[in-house]
Amino acid sequence: MAYIWTQDQVIPQETADAACESLDEEVDQKREKGALKAGTASSVRLGWTTQARKVAEVFKTAFKESTDVALMIQNLGGNPSGKLVIGSPFVYTDVSSTPLRYPSSALFYGIMGIIALGPLDLPDVGDSRSTRIESGSVAYFRDASPIEYRKCKGRGIMFRISY
């Protein structure tokens, strides 16, 4: 069974890049306050900007219209008629020399996903290693997959698809 599935350019790159840039000031403030210090957490939640909301809206439309997503959800063991729940923008914290590891990404949440805002180095999910997705692309993974935050870097918007 696949642990992670990616879909390229679901969101126009310009739209995703604009959302990434719109979060710069908040990321800089969090870094200055030490909130992105390595080893403290895997990621930090960010506030919504107009540009990030636009990415979420574009994704909701693409999600409803894509037959590829329904097949992917089935391949990951989920229910294609599950409900899409958009989380929030986030930034990965600085990489720790000892990676953070969890036995599950978010047990009982369903299929988890990330919309890349700028280039995004994903956590290791299940047997997958060193996956990078480009701005506007999306990654999906099972909630029961073990996850390791080894080389994560970048910003995105989290979402889930309930069972």
mmCIF file with all atom_site columns, C-alpha atoms in Angstrom:
data_model
loop_
_atom_site.group_PDB
_atom_site.id
_atom_site.type_symbol
_atom_site.label_atom_id
_atom_site.label_alt_id
_atom_site.label_comp_id
_atom_site.label_asym_id
_atom_site.label_entity_id
_atom_site.label_seq_id
_atom_site.pdbx_PDB_ins_code
_atom_site.Cartn_x
_atom_site.Cartn_y
_atom_site.Cartn_z
_atom_site.occupancy
_atom_site.B_iso_or_equiv
_atom_site.pdbx_formal_charge
_atom_site.auth_seq_id
_atom_site.auth_comp_id
_atom_site.auth_asym_id
_atom_site.auth_atom_id
_atom_site.pdbx_PDB_model_num
ATOM 1   C CA . MET A 1 1   ? 0.000   0.000  0.000   1.00 0.00 ? 1   MET A CA 1
ATOM 2   C CA . ALA A 1 2   ? 1.239   3.489  -0.812  1.00 0.00 ? 2   ALA A CA 1
ATOM 3   C CA . TYR A 1 3   ? 2.025   5.711  2.158   1.00 0.00 ? 3   TYR A CA 1
ATOM 4   C CA . ILE A 1 4   ? 2.183   9.027  0.349   1.00 0.00 ? 4   ILE A CA 1
ATOM 5   C CA . TRP A 1 5   ? 0.703   10.246 -2.925  1.00 0.00 ? 5   TRP A CA 1
ATOM 6   C CA . THR A 1 6   ? 1.487   13.535 -4.613  1.00 0.00 ? 6   THR A CA 1
ATOM 7   C CA . GLN A 1 7   ? -0.388  15.529 -7.222  1.00 0.00 ? 7   GLN A CA 1
ATOM 8   C CA . ASP A 1 8   ? 1.528   18.211 -9.163  1.00 0.00 ? 8   ASP A CA 1
ATOM 9   C CA . GLN A 1 9   ? 0.277   21.732 -9.773  1.00 0.00 ? 9   GLN A CA 1
ATOM 10  C CA . VAL A 1 10  ? -3.212  21.452 -8.303  1.00 0.00 ? 10  VAL A CA 1
ATOM 11  C CA . ILE A 1 11  ? -2.978  25.162 -7.490  1.00 0.00 ? 11  ILE A CA 1
ATOM 12  C CA . PRO A 1 12  ? -1.471  27.592 -10.031 1.00 0.00 ? 12  PRO A CA 1
ATOM 13  C CA . GLN A 1 13  ? 2.129   28.201 -8.976  1.00 0.00 ? 13  GLN A CA 1
ATOM 14  C CA . GLU A 1 14  ? 1.712   31.990 -8.982  1.00 0.00 ? 14  GLU A CA 1
ATOM 15  C CA . THR A 1 15  ? -1.220  31.721 -6.566  1.00 0.00 ? 15  THR A CA 1
ATOM 16  C CA . ALA A 1 16  ? 0.669   29.397 -4.204  1.00 0.00 ? 16  ALA A CA 1
ATOM 17  C CA . ASP A 1 17  ? 3.825   31.536 -4.357  1.00 0.00 ? 17  ASP A CA 1
ATOM 18  C CA . ALA A 1 18  ? 1.809   34.677 -3.539  1.00 0.00 ? 18  ALA A CA 1
ATOM 19  C CA . ALA A 1 19  ? 0.366   32.914 -0.480  1.00 0.00 ? 19  ALA A CA 1
ATOM 20  C CA . CYS A 1 20  ? 3.864   31.864 0.591   1.00 0.00 ? 20  CYS A CA 1
ATOM 21  C CA . GLU A 1 21  ? 5.132   35.451 0.322   1.00 0.00 ? 21  GLU A CA 1
ATOM 22  C CA . SER A 1 22  ? 2.101   36.748 2.222   1.00 0.00 ? 22  SER A CA 1
ATOM 23  C CA . LEU A 1 23  ? 3.226   34.696 5.246   1.00 0.00 ? 23  LEU A CA 1
ATOM 24  C CA . ASP A 1 24  ? 6.831   36.012 5.281   1.00 0.00 ? 24  ASP A CA 1
ATOM 25  C CA . GLU A 1 25  ? 6.323   38.658 7.973   1.00 0.00 ? 25  GLU A CA 1
ATOM 26  C CA . GLU A 1 26  ? 4.645   36.257 10.411  1.00 0.00 ? 26  GLU A CA 1
ATOM 27  C CA . VAL A 1 27  ? 7.330   33.595 9.825   1.00 0.00 ? 27  VAL A CA 1
ATOM 28  C CA . ASP A 1 28  ? 10.065  36.163 10.466  1.00 0.00 ? 28  ASP A CA 1
ATOM 29  C CA . GLN A 1 29  ? 8.356   37.265 13.699  1.00 0.00 ? 29  GLN A CA 1
ATOM 30  C CA . LYS A 1 30  ? 8.014   33.675 14.917  1.00 0.00 ? 30  LYS A CA 1
ATOM 31  C CA . ARG A 1 31  ? 11.669  32.964 14.093  1.00 0.00 ? 31  ARG A CA 1
ATOM 32  C CA . GLU A 1 32  ? 12.774  36.083 16.041  1.00 0.00 ? 32  GLU A CA 1
ATOM 33  C CA . LYS A 1 33  ? 10.743  34.921 19.058  1.00 0.00 ? 33  LYS A CA 1
ATOM 34  C CA . GLY A 1 34  ? 12.337  31.442 18.914  1.00 0.00 ? 34  GLY A CA 1
ATOM 35  C CA . ALA A 1 35  ? 9.080   29.675 17.983  1.00 0.00 ? 35  ALA A CA 1
ATOM 36  C CA . LEU A 1 36  ? 10.758  27.846 15.078  1.00 0.00 ? 36  LEU A CA 1
ATOM 37  C CA . LYS A 1 37  ? 13.657  26.535 17.163  1.00 0.00 ? 37  LYS A CA 1
ATOM 38  C CA . ALA A 1 38  ? 14.697  23.001 16.201  1.00 0.00 ? 38  ALA A CA 1
ATOM 39  C CA . GLY A 1 39  ? 13.285  20.167 18.297  1.00 0.00 ? 39  GLY A CA 1
ATOM 40  C CA . THR A 1 40  ? 10.427  22.110 19.911  1.00 0.00 ? 40  THR A CA 1
ATOM 41  C CA . ALA A 1 41  ? 7.685   20.986 17.508  1.00 0.00 ? 41  ALA A CA 1
ATOM 42  C CA . SER A 1 42  ? 7.363   19.697 13.970  1.00 0.00 ? 42  SER A CA 1
ATOM 43  C CA . SER A 1 43  ? 5.488   22.745 12.698  1.00 0.00 ? 43  SER A CA 1
ATOM 44  C CA . VAL A 1 44  ? 3.948   26.028 13.805  1.00 0.00 ? 44  VAL A CA 1
ATOM 45  C CA . ARG A 1 45  ? 0.502   27.267 12.828  1.00 0.00 ? 45  ARG A CA 1
ATOM 46  C CA . LEU A 1 46  ? 0.272   30.541 10.944  1.00 0.00 ? 46  LEU A CA 1
ATOM 47  C CA . GLY A 1 47  ? -2.601  32.982 10.516  1.00 0.00 ? 47  GLY A CA 1
ATOM 48  C CA . TRP A 1 48  ? -4.719  33.228 7.393   1.00 0.00 ? 48  TRP A CA 1
ATOM 49  C CA . THR A 1 49  ? -3.922  35.852 4.771   1.00 0.00 ? 49  THR A CA 1
ATOM 50  C CA . THR A 1 50  ? -6.087  36.801 1.804   1.00 0.00 ? 50  THR A CA 1
ATOM 51  C CA . GLN A 1 51  ? -3.699  34.959 -0.509  1.00 0.00 ? 51  GLN A CA 1
ATOM 52  C CA . ALA A 1 52  ? -3.691  31.793 1.640   1.00 0.00 ? 52  ALA A CA 1
ATOM 53  C CA . ARG A 1 53  ? -7.518  31.812 1.696   1.00 0.00 ? 53  ARG A CA 1
ATOM 54  C CA . LYS A 1 54  ? -7.498  31.984 -2.102  1.00 0.00 ? 54  LYS A CA 1
ATOM 55  C CA . VAL A 1 55  ? -5.327  28.841 -2.240  1.00 0.00 ? 55  VAL A CA 1
ATOM 56  C CA . ALA A 1 56  ? -7.776  27.030 0.056   1.00 0.00 ? 56  ALA A CA 1
ATOM 57  C CA . GLU A 1 57  ? -10.733 28.039 -2.134  1.00 0.00 ? 57  GLU A CA 1
ATOM 58  C CA . VAL A 1 58  ? -8.992  26.957 -5.345  1.00 0.00 ? 58  VAL A CA 1
ATOM 59  C CA . PHE A 1 59  ? -8.135  23.616 -3.705  1.00 0.00 ? 59  PHE A CA 1
ATOM 60  C CA . LYS A 1 60  ? -11.729 23.037 -2.562  1.00 0.00 ? 60  LYS A CA 1
ATOM 61  C CA . THR A 1 61  ? -12.913 23.450 -6.153  1.00 0.00 ? 61  THR A CA 1
ATOM 62  C CA . ALA A 1 62  ? -10.166 21.207 -7.561  1.00 0.00 ? 62  ALA A CA 1
ATOM 63  C CA . PHE A 1 63  ? -10.901 18.577 -4.893  1.00 0.00 ? 63  PHE A CA 1
ATOM 64  C CA . LYS A 1 64  ? -14.588 18.392 -5.875  1.00 0.00 ? 64  LYS A CA 1
ATOM 65  C CA . GLU A 1 65  ? -13.820 18.094 -9.587  1.00 0.00 ? 65  GLU A CA 1
ATOM 66  C CA . SER A 1 66  ? -10.925 15.588 -9.567  1.00 0.00 ? 66  SER A CA 1
ATOM 67  C CA . THR A 1 67  ? -11.515 11.901 -10.285 1.00 0.00 ? 67  THR A CA 1
ATOM 68  C CA . ASP A 1 68  ? -7.786  11.282 -9.615  1.00 0.00 ? 68  ASP A CA 1
ATOM 69  C CA . VAL A 1 69  ? -8.268  12.307 -5.991  1.00 0.00 ? 69  VAL A CA 1
ATOM 70  C CA . ALA A 1 70  ? -11.080 9.773  -5.485  1.00 0.00 ? 70  ALA A CA 1
ATOM 71  C CA . LEU A 1 71  ? -8.825  6.979  -6.802  1.00 0.00 ? 71  LEU A CA 1
ATOM 72  C CA . MET A 1 72  ? -5.927  8.134  -4.636  1.00 0.00 ? 72  MET A CA 1
ATOM 73  C CA . ILE A 1 73  ? -8.109  8.182  -1.521  1.00 0.00 ? 73  ILE A CA 1
ATOM 74  C CA . GLN A 1 74  ? -9.154  4.589  -2.226  1.00 0.00 ? 74  GLN A CA 1
ATOM 75  C CA . ASN A 1 75  ? -5.518  3.566  -2.781  1.00 0.00 ? 75  ASN A CA 1
ATOM 76  C CA . LEU A 1 76  ? -4.595  5.039  0.600   1.00 0.00 ? 76  LEU A CA 1
ATOM 77  C CA . GLY A 1 77  ? -7.467  3.139  2.251   1.00 0.00 ? 77  GLY A CA 1
ATOM 78  C CA . GLY A 1 78  ? -9.849  6.058  2.658   1.00 0.00 ? 78  GLY A CA 1
ATOM 79  C CA . ASN A 1 79  ? -13.440 6.813  1.681   1.00 0.00 ? 79  ASN A CA 1
ATOM 80  C CA . PRO A 1 80  ? -13.694 8.880  -1.549  1.00 0.00 ? 80  PRO A CA 1
ATOM 81  C CA . SER A 1 81  ? -16.916 10.456 -0.289  1.00 0.00 ? 81  SER A CA 1
ATOM 82  C CA . GLY A 1 82  ? -15.181 11.705 2.868   1.00 0.00 ? 82  GLY A CA 1
ATOM 83  C CA . LYS A 1 83  ? -15.495 15.315 3.936   1.00 0.00 ? 83  LYS A CA 1
ATOM 84  C CA . LEU A 1 84  ? -12.680 17.776 3.133   1.00 0.00 ? 84  LEU A CA 1
ATOM 85  C CA . VAL A 1 85  ? -11.618 19.795 6.200   1.00 0.00 ? 85  VAL A CA 1
ATOM 86  C CA . ILE A 1 86  ? -9.119  22.621 5.625   1.00 0.00 ? 86  ILE A CA 1
ATOM 87  C CA . GLY A 1 87  ? -6.770  23.169 8.571   1.00 0.00 ? 87  GLY A CA 1
ATOM 88  C CA . SER A 1 88  ? -4.501  26.188 8.617   1.00 0.00 ? 88  SER A CA 1
ATOM 89  C CA . PRO A 1 89  ? -1.348  27.569 7.054   1.00 0.00 ? 89  PRO A CA 1
ATOM 90  C CA . PHE A 1 90  ? 1.822   26.359 8.770   1.00 0.00 ? 90  PHE A CA 1
ATOM 91  C CA . VAL A 1 91  ? 5.606   26.474 8.578   1.00 0.00 ? 91  VAL A CA 1
ATOM 92  C CA . TYR A 1 92  ? 7.908   23.597 9.491   1.00 0.00 ? 92  TYR A CA 1
ATOM 93  C CA . THR A 1 93  ? 10.215  24.387 12.403  1.00 0.00 ? 93  THR A CA 1
ATOM 94  C CA . ASP A 1 94  ? 13.968  24.310 11.945  1.00 0.00 ? 94  ASP A CA 1
ATOM 95  C CA . VAL A 1 95  ? 15.398  20.826 11.445  1.00 0.00 ? 95  VAL A CA 1
ATOM 96  C CA . SER A 1 96  ? 16.716  19.115 14.554  1.00 0.00 ? 96  SER A CA 1
ATOM 97  C CA . SER A 1 97  ? 19.815  16.913 14.489  1.00 0.00 ? 97  SER A CA 1
ATOM 98  C CA . THR A 1 98  ? 17.635  14.279 16.174  1.00 0.00 ? 98  THR A CA 1
ATOM 99  C CA . PRO A 1 99  ? 14.453  14.076 14.087  1.00 0.00 ? 99  PRO A CA 1
ATOM 100 C CA . LEU A 1 100 ? 11.050  14.126 15.767  1.00 0.00 ? 100 LEU A CA 1
ATOM 101 C CA . ARG A 1 101 ? 9.231   10.797 15.277  1.00 0.00 ? 101 ARG A CA 1
ATOM 102 C CA . TYR A 1 102 ? 5.607   9.827  15.820  1.00 0.00 ? 102 TYR A CA 1
ATOM 103 C CA . PRO A 1 103 ? 3.925   6.409  15.412  1.00 0.00 ? 103 PRO A CA 1
ATOM 104 C CA . SER A 1 104 ? 1.039   8.049  13.561  1.00 0.00 ? 104 SER A CA 1
ATOM 105 C CA . SER A 1 105 ? 0.504   11.324 11.739  1.00 0.00 ? 105 SER A CA 1
ATOM 106 C CA . ALA A 1 106 ? -2.960  11.917 13.218  1.00 0.00 ? 106 ALA A CA 1
ATOM 107 C CA . LEU A 1 107 ? -4.762  8.700  14.028  1.00 0.00 ? 107 LEU A CA 1
ATOM 108 C CA . PHE A 1 108 ? -8.496  8.631  13.218  1.00 0.00 ? 108 PHE A CA 1
ATOM 109 C CA . TYR A 1 109 ? -8.409  11.821 11.139  1.00 0.00 ? 109 TYR A CA 1
ATOM 110 C CA . GLY A 1 110 ? -8.549  9.999  7.794   1.00 0.00 ? 110 GLY A CA 1
ATOM 111 C CA . ILE A 1 111 ? -6.340  11.025 4.916   1.00 0.00 ? 111 ILE A CA 1
ATOM 112 C CA . MET A 1 112 ? -4.021  13.916 5.783   1.00 0.00 ? 112 MET A CA 1
ATOM 113 C CA . GLY A 1 113 ? -2.727  16.360 3.210   1.00 0.00 ? 113 GLY A CA 1
ATOM 114 C CA . ILE A 1 114 ? -0.551  19.373 2.578   1.00 0.00 ? 114 ILE A CA 1
ATOM 115 C CA . ILE A 1 115 ? -0.841  22.037 -0.113  1.00 0.00 ? 115 ILE A CA 1
ATOM 116 C CA . ALA A 1 116 ? 2.662   23.383 -0.841  1.00 0.00 ? 116 ALA A CA 1
ATOM 117 C CA . LEU A 1 117 ? 3.134   27.141 -0.618  1.00 0.00 ? 117 LEU A CA 1
ATOM 118 C CA . GLY A 1 118 ? 6.566   27.384 -2.190  1.00 0.00 ? 118 GLY A CA 1
ATOM 119 C CA . PRO A 1 119 ? 8.891   24.362 -2.419  1.00 0.00 ? 119 PRO A CA 1
ATOM 120 C CA . LEU A 1 120 ? 8.146   21.948 0.439   1.00 0.00 ? 120 LEU A CA 1
ATOM 121 C CA . ASP A 1 121 ? 10.315  19.141 1.804   1.00 0.00 ? 121 ASP A CA 1
ATOM 122 C CA . LEU A 1 122 ? 7.877   16.638 3.325   1.00 0.00 ? 122 LEU A CA 1
ATOM 123 C CA . PRO A 1 123 ? 8.312   14.490 6.408   1.00 0.00 ? 123 PRO A CA 1
ATOM 124 C CA . ASP A 1 124 ? 9.168   10.824 5.927   1.00 0.00 ? 124 ASP A CA 1
ATOM 125 C CA . VAL A 1 125 ? 5.795   9.046  5.934   1.00 0.00 ? 125 VAL A CA 1
ATOM 126 C CA . GLY A 1 126 ? 5.775   5.253  6.253   1.00 0.00 ? 126 GLY A CA 1
ATOM 127 C CA . ASP A 1 127 ? 8.475   3.950  3.900   1.00 0.00 ? 127 ASP A CA 1
ATOM 128 C CA . SER A 1 128 ? 8.675   7.151  1.810   1.00 0.00 ? 128 SER A CA 1
ATOM 129 C CA . ARG A 1 129 ? 11.857  9.185  2.066   1.00 0.00 ? 129 ARG A CA 1
ATOM 130 C CA . SER A 1 130 ? 13.022  12.645 1.031   1.00 0.00 ? 130 SER A CA 1
ATOM 131 C CA . THR A 1 131 ? 10.018  13.817 -0.954  1.00 0.00 ? 131 THR A CA 1
ATOM 132 C CA . ARG A 1 132 ? 9.971   17.402 -2.212  1.00 0.00 ? 132 ARG A CA 1
ATOM 133 C CA . ILE A 1 133 ? 6.918   18.916 -3.847  1.00 0.00 ? 133 ILE A CA 1
ATOM 134 C CA . GLU A 1 134 ? 6.827   22.189 -5.719  1.00 0.00 ? 134 GLU A CA 1
ATOM 135 C CA . SER A 1 135 ? 4.655   25.200 -5.036  1.00 0.00 ? 135 SER A CA 1
ATOM 136 C CA . GLY A 1 136 ? 0.998   24.499 -5.836  1.00 0.00 ? 136 GLY A CA 1
ATOM 137 C CA . SER A 1 137 ? 1.396   20.716 -5.553  1.00 0.00 ? 137 SER A CA 1
ATOM 138 C CA . VAL A 1 138 ? -0.377  18.560 -2.978  1.00 0.00 ? 138 VAL A CA 1
ATOM 139 C CA . ALA A 1 139 ? 0.688   15.552 -0.892  1.00 0.00 ? 139 ALA A CA 1
ATOM 140 C CA . TYR A 1 140 ? -1.724  13.073 0.696   1.00 0.00 ? 140 TYR A CA 1
ATOM 141 C CA . PHE A 1 141 ? -0.896  10.433 3.322   1.00 0.00 ? 141 PHE A CA 1
ATOM 142 C CA . ARG A 1 142 ? -2.691  8.020  5.619   1.00 0.00 ? 142 ARG A CA 1
ATOM 143 C CA . ASP A 1 143 ? -3.394  9.056  9.174   1.00 0.00 ? 143 ASP A CA 1
ATOM 144 C CA . ALA A 1 144 ? -2.041  5.778  10.568  1.00 0.00 ? 144 ALA A CA 1
ATOM 145 C CA . SER A 1 145 ? 1.326   6.028  8.817   1.00 0.00 ? 145 SER A CA 1
ATOM 146 C CA . PRO A 1 146 ? 4.385   6.484  11.029  1.00 0.00 ? 146 PRO A CA 1
ATOM 147 C CA . ILE A 1 147 ? 5.945   9.893  10.442  1.00 0.00 ? 147 ILE A CA 1
ATOM 148 C CA . GLU A 1 148 ? 9.423   11.320 10.956  1.00 0.00 ? 148 GLU A CA 1
ATOM 149 C CA . TYR A 1 149 ? 10.355  14.984 10.654  1.00 0.00 ? 149 TYR A CA 1
ATOM 150 C CA . ARG A 1 150 ? 13.919  14.601 9.367   1.00 0.00 ? 150 ARG A CA 1
ATOM 151 C CA . LYS A 1 151 ? 14.501  17.216 6.660   1.00 0.00 ? 151 LYS A CA 1
ATOM 152 C CA . CYS A 1 152 ? 11.207  19.116 6.537   1.00 0.00 ? 152 CYS A CA 1
ATOM 153 C CA . LYS A 1 153 ? 11.381  22.623 5.215   1.00 0.00 ? 153 LYS A CA 1
ATOM 154 C CA . GLY A 1 154 ? 8.828   25.055 3.862   1.00 0.00 ? 154 GLY A CA 1
ATOM 155 C CA . ARG A 1 155 ? 5.256   26.260 4.240   1.00 0.00 ? 155 ARG A CA 1
ATOM 156 C CA . GLY A 1 156 ? 1.907   24.817 3.383   1.00 0.00 ? 156 GLY A CA 1
ATOM 157 C CA . ILE A 1 157 ? -1.752  24.474 4.282   1.00 0.00 ? 157 ILE A CA 1
ATOM 158 C CA . MET A 1 158 ? -2.835  21.329 6.138   1.00 0.00 ? 158 MET A CA 1
ATOM 159 C CA . PHE A 1 159 ? -6.090  19.541 5.386   1.00 0.00 ? 159 PHE A CA 1
ATOM 160 C CA . ARG A 1 160 ? -7.741  16.197 6.027   1.00 0.00 ? 160 ARG A CA 1
ATOM 161 C CA . ILE A 1 161 ? -10.313 14.025 4.341   1.00 0.00 ? 161 ILE A CA 1
ATOM 162 C CA . SER A 1 162 ? -12.459 12.263 6.925   1.00 0.00 ? 162 SER A CA 1
ATOM 163 C CA . TYR A 1 163 ? -13.315 8.571  6.591   1.00 0.00 ? 163 TYR A CA 1
#
